[in-house]
Tab-separated table of C-alpha atoms in Angstrom:
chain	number	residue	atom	x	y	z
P	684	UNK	CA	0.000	0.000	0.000
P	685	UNK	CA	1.250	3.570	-0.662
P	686	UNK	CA	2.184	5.978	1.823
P	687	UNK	CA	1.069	8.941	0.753
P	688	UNK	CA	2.665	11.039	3.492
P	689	UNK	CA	6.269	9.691	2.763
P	690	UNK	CA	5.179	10.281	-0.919
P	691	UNK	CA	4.349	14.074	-0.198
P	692	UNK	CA	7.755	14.526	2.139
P	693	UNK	CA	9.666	12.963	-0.791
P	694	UNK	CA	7.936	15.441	-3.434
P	695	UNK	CA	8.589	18.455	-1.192
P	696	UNK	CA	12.568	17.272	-1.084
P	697	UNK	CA	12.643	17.144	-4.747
P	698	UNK	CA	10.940	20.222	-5.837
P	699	UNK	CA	12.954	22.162	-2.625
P	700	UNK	CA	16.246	20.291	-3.293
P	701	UNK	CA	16.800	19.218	0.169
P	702	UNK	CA	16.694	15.855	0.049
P	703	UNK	CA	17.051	15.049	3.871
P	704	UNK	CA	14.277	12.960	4.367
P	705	UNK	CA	15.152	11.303	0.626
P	706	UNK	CA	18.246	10.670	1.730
P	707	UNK	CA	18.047	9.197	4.813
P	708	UNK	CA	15.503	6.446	3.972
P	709	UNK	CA	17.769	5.598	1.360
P	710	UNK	CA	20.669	5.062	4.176
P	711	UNK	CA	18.618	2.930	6.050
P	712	UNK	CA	18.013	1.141	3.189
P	713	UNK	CA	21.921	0.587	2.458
P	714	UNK	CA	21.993	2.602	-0.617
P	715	UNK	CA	23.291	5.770	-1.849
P	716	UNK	CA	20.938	8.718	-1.866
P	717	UNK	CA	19.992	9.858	-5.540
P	718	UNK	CA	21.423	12.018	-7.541
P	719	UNK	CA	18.344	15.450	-8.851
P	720	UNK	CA	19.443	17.633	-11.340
P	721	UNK	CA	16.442	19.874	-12.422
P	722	UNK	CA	16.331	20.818	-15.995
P	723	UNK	CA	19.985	19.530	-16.732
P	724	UNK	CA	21.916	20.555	-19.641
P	725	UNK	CA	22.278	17.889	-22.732
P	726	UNK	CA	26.072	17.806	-22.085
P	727	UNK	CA	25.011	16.794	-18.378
P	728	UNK	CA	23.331	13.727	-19.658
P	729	UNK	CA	25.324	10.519	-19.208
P	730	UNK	CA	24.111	8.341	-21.155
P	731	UNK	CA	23.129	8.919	-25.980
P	732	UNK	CA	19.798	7.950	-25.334
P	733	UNK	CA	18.714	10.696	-22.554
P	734	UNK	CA	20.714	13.327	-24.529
P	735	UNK	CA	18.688	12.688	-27.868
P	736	UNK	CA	15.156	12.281	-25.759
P	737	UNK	CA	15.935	15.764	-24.099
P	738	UNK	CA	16.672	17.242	-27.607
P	739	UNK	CA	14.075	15.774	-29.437
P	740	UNK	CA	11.360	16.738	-25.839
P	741	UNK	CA	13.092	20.641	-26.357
P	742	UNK	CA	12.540	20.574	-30.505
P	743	UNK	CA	8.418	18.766	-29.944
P	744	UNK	CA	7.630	22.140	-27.549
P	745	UNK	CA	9.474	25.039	-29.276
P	746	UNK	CA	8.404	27.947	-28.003
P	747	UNK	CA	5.587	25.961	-25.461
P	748	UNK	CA	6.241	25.179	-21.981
P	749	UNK	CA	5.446	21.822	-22.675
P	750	UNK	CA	5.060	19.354	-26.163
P	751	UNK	CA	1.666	17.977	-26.297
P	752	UNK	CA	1.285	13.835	-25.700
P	753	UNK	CA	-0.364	14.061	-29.501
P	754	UNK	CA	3.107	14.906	-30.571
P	755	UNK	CA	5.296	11.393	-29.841
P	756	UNK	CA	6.407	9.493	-32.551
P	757	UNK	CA	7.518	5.996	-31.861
P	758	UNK	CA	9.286	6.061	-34.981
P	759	UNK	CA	11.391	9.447	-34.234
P	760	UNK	CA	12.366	7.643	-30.983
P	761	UNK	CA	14.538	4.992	-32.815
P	762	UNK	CA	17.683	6.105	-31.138
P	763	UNK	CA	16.196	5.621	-27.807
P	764	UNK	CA	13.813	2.566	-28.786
P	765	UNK	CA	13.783	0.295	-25.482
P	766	UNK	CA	14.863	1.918	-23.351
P	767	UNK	CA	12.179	4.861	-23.185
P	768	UNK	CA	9.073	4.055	-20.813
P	769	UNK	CA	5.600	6.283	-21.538
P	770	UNK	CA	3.229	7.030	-18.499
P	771	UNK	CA	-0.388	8.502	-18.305
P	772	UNK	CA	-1.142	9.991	-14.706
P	773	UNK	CA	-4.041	8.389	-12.367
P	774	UNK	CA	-5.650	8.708	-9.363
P	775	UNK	CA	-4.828	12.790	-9.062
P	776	UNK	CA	-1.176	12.345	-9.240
P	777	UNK	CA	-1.142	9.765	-7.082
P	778	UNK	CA	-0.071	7.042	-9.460
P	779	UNK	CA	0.835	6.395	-13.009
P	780	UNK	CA	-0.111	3.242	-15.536
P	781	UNK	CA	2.603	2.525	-17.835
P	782	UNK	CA	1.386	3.196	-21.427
P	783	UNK	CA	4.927	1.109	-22.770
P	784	UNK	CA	7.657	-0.112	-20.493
P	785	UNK	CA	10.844	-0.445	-22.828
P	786	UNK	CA	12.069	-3.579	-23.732
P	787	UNK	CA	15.591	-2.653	-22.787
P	788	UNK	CA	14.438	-2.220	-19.402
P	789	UNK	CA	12.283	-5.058	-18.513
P	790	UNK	CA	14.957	-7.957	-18.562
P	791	UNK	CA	16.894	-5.709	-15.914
P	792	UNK	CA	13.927	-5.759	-13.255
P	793	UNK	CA	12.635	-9.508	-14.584
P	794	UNK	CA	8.845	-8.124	-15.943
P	795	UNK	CA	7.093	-5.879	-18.463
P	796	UNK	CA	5.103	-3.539	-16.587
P	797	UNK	CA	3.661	-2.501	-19.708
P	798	UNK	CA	-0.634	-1.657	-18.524
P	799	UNK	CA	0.217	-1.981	-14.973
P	800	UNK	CA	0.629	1.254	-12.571
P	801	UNK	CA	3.681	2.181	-10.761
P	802	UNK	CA	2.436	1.371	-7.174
P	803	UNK	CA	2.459	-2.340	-8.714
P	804	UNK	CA	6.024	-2.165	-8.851
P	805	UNK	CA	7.246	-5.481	-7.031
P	806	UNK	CA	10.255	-4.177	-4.781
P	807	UNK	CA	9.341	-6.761	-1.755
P	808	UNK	CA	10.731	-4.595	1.093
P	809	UNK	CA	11.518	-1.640	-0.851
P	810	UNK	CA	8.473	0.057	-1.032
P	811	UNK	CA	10.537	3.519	-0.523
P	812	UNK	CA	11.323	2.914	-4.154
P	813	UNK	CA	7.933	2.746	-5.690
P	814	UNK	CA	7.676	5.755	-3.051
P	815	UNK	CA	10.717	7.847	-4.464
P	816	UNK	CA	9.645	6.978	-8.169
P	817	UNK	CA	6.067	8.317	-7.175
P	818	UNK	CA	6.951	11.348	-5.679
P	819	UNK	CA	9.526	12.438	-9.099
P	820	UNK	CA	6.577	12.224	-11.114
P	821	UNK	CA	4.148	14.896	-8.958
P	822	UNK	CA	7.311	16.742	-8.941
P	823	UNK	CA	7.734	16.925	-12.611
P	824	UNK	CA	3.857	17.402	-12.545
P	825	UNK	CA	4.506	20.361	-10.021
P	826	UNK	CA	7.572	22.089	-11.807
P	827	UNK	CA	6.519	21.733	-15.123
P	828	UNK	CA	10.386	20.563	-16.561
P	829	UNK	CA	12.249	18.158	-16.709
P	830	UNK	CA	14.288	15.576	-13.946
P	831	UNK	CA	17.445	13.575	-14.167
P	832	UNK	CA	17.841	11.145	-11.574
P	833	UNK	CA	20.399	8.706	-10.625
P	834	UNK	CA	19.225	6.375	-8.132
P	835	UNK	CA	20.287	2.559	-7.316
P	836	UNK	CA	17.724	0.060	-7.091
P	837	UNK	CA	17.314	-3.232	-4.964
P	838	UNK	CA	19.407	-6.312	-4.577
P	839	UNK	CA	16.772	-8.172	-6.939
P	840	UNK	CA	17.630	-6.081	-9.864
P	841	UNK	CA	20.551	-6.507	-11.736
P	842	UNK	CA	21.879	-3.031	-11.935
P	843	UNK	CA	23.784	-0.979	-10.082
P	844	UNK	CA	22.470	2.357	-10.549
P	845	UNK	CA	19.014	3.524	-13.240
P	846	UNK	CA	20.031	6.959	-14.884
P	847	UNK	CA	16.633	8.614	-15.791
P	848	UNK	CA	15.474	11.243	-17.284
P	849	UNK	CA	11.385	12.202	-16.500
P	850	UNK	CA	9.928	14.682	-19.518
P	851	UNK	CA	6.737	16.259	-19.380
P	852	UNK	CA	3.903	15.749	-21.872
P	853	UNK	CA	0.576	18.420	-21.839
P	854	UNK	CA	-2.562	16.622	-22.020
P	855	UNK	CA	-5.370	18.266	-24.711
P	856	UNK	CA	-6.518	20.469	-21.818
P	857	UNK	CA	-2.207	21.582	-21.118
P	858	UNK	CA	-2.113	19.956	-17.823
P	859	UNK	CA	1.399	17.506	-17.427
P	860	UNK	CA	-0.380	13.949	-17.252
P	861	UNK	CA	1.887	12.620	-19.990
P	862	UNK	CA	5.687	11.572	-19.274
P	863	UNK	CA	8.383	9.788	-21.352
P	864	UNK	CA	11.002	8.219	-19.301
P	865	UNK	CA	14.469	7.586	-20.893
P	866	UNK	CA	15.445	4.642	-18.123
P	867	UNK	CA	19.195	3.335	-19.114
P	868	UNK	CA	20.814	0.774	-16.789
P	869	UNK	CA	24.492	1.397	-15.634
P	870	UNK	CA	26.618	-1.246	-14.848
P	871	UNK	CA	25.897	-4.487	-13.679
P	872	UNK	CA	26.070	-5.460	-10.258
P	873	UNK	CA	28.651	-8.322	-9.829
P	874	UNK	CA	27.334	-10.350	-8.485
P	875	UNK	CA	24.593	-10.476	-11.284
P	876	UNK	CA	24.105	-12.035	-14.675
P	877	UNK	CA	22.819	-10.149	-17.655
P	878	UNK	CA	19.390	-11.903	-18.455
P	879	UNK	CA	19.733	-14.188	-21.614
């Protein structure tokens, strides 16, 4: 079950930038806390695939605060195919279905959460990361740009850190209920085998 109050402490920290009580649960948890970079720079990016999804999210809006969700184009995403995730907003913010979870990503976290919502996310123990992941996207809701994030992800995934990259999408009506989610796994962890 969600908890929405950790979920509104953890939005606060990323739209403020303090990410105390971020942080901390992530220490208790025995991981690093995650790296937030607000509206980064395309030379910032670490990874091709979030550098060409920020360009081609900057050339969709122009002039507009925001592209509209009528404007993505699986096939002007080729250099980004699988590994690009597209979410619709539920619930009042609250939650998000995934519209297409990339097939890049799926083999690292062992499903295709392609329909399902993100509080489904099966992190047995780790619901602080279903929590965190929540909380980015009624940020990005909030702020109206985009978010990198670096963030490392439980034992049971074979990664050692997801870089991300949330972009906003305006619905017909201009509200951000749309995202695209460039999701590229880092290394592996070692003691982890890459899925077949």
């Amino acid at each position: 079950m969600l908890d929405r109050a950790e979920i509104d402490r953890f939005t606060n920290a990323i739209l403020t930038g303090e990410g105390g009580p971020i942080d901390a649960v992530f220490r208790a948890n025995g991981n690093n806390p995650p790296l937030l970079r607000w509206a980064p720079d395309v030379d910032d990016l670490p990874k091709p695939q979030l550098k060409f999804l920020l360009e081609h999210w900057n050339a969709l809006r122009g002039e507009a605060a925001l592209p509209p969700r009528k404007a993505i184009d699986p096939v002007a995403l080729k250099p980004a195919l699988g590994f690009i995730m597209l979410l619709d907003a539920v619930d009042d913010g609250w939650d998000y279905v995934y519209r297409l979870y990339g097939s890049e990503i799926a083999p690292h976290v062992v499903r295709d959460y392609t329909g399902m919502r993100t509080s489904e996310l099966v992190m047995a123990g780790h619901d602080y990361i279903t929590h965190f992941y929540i909380a980015c996207y009624r940020a990005v809701r909030q702020r109206r740009a985009p978010l990198y994030t670096e963030n490392t992800p439980p034992p049971s995934v074979a990664v050692k850190v997801w870089h991300r990259l949330l972009l906003p999408f305006a619905d017909a009506a201009g509200e951000p209920n749309h995202f695209m989610v460039g999701n590229v796994p880092g290394p592996w962890r070692s003691t982890s085998t890459p899925p077949a």
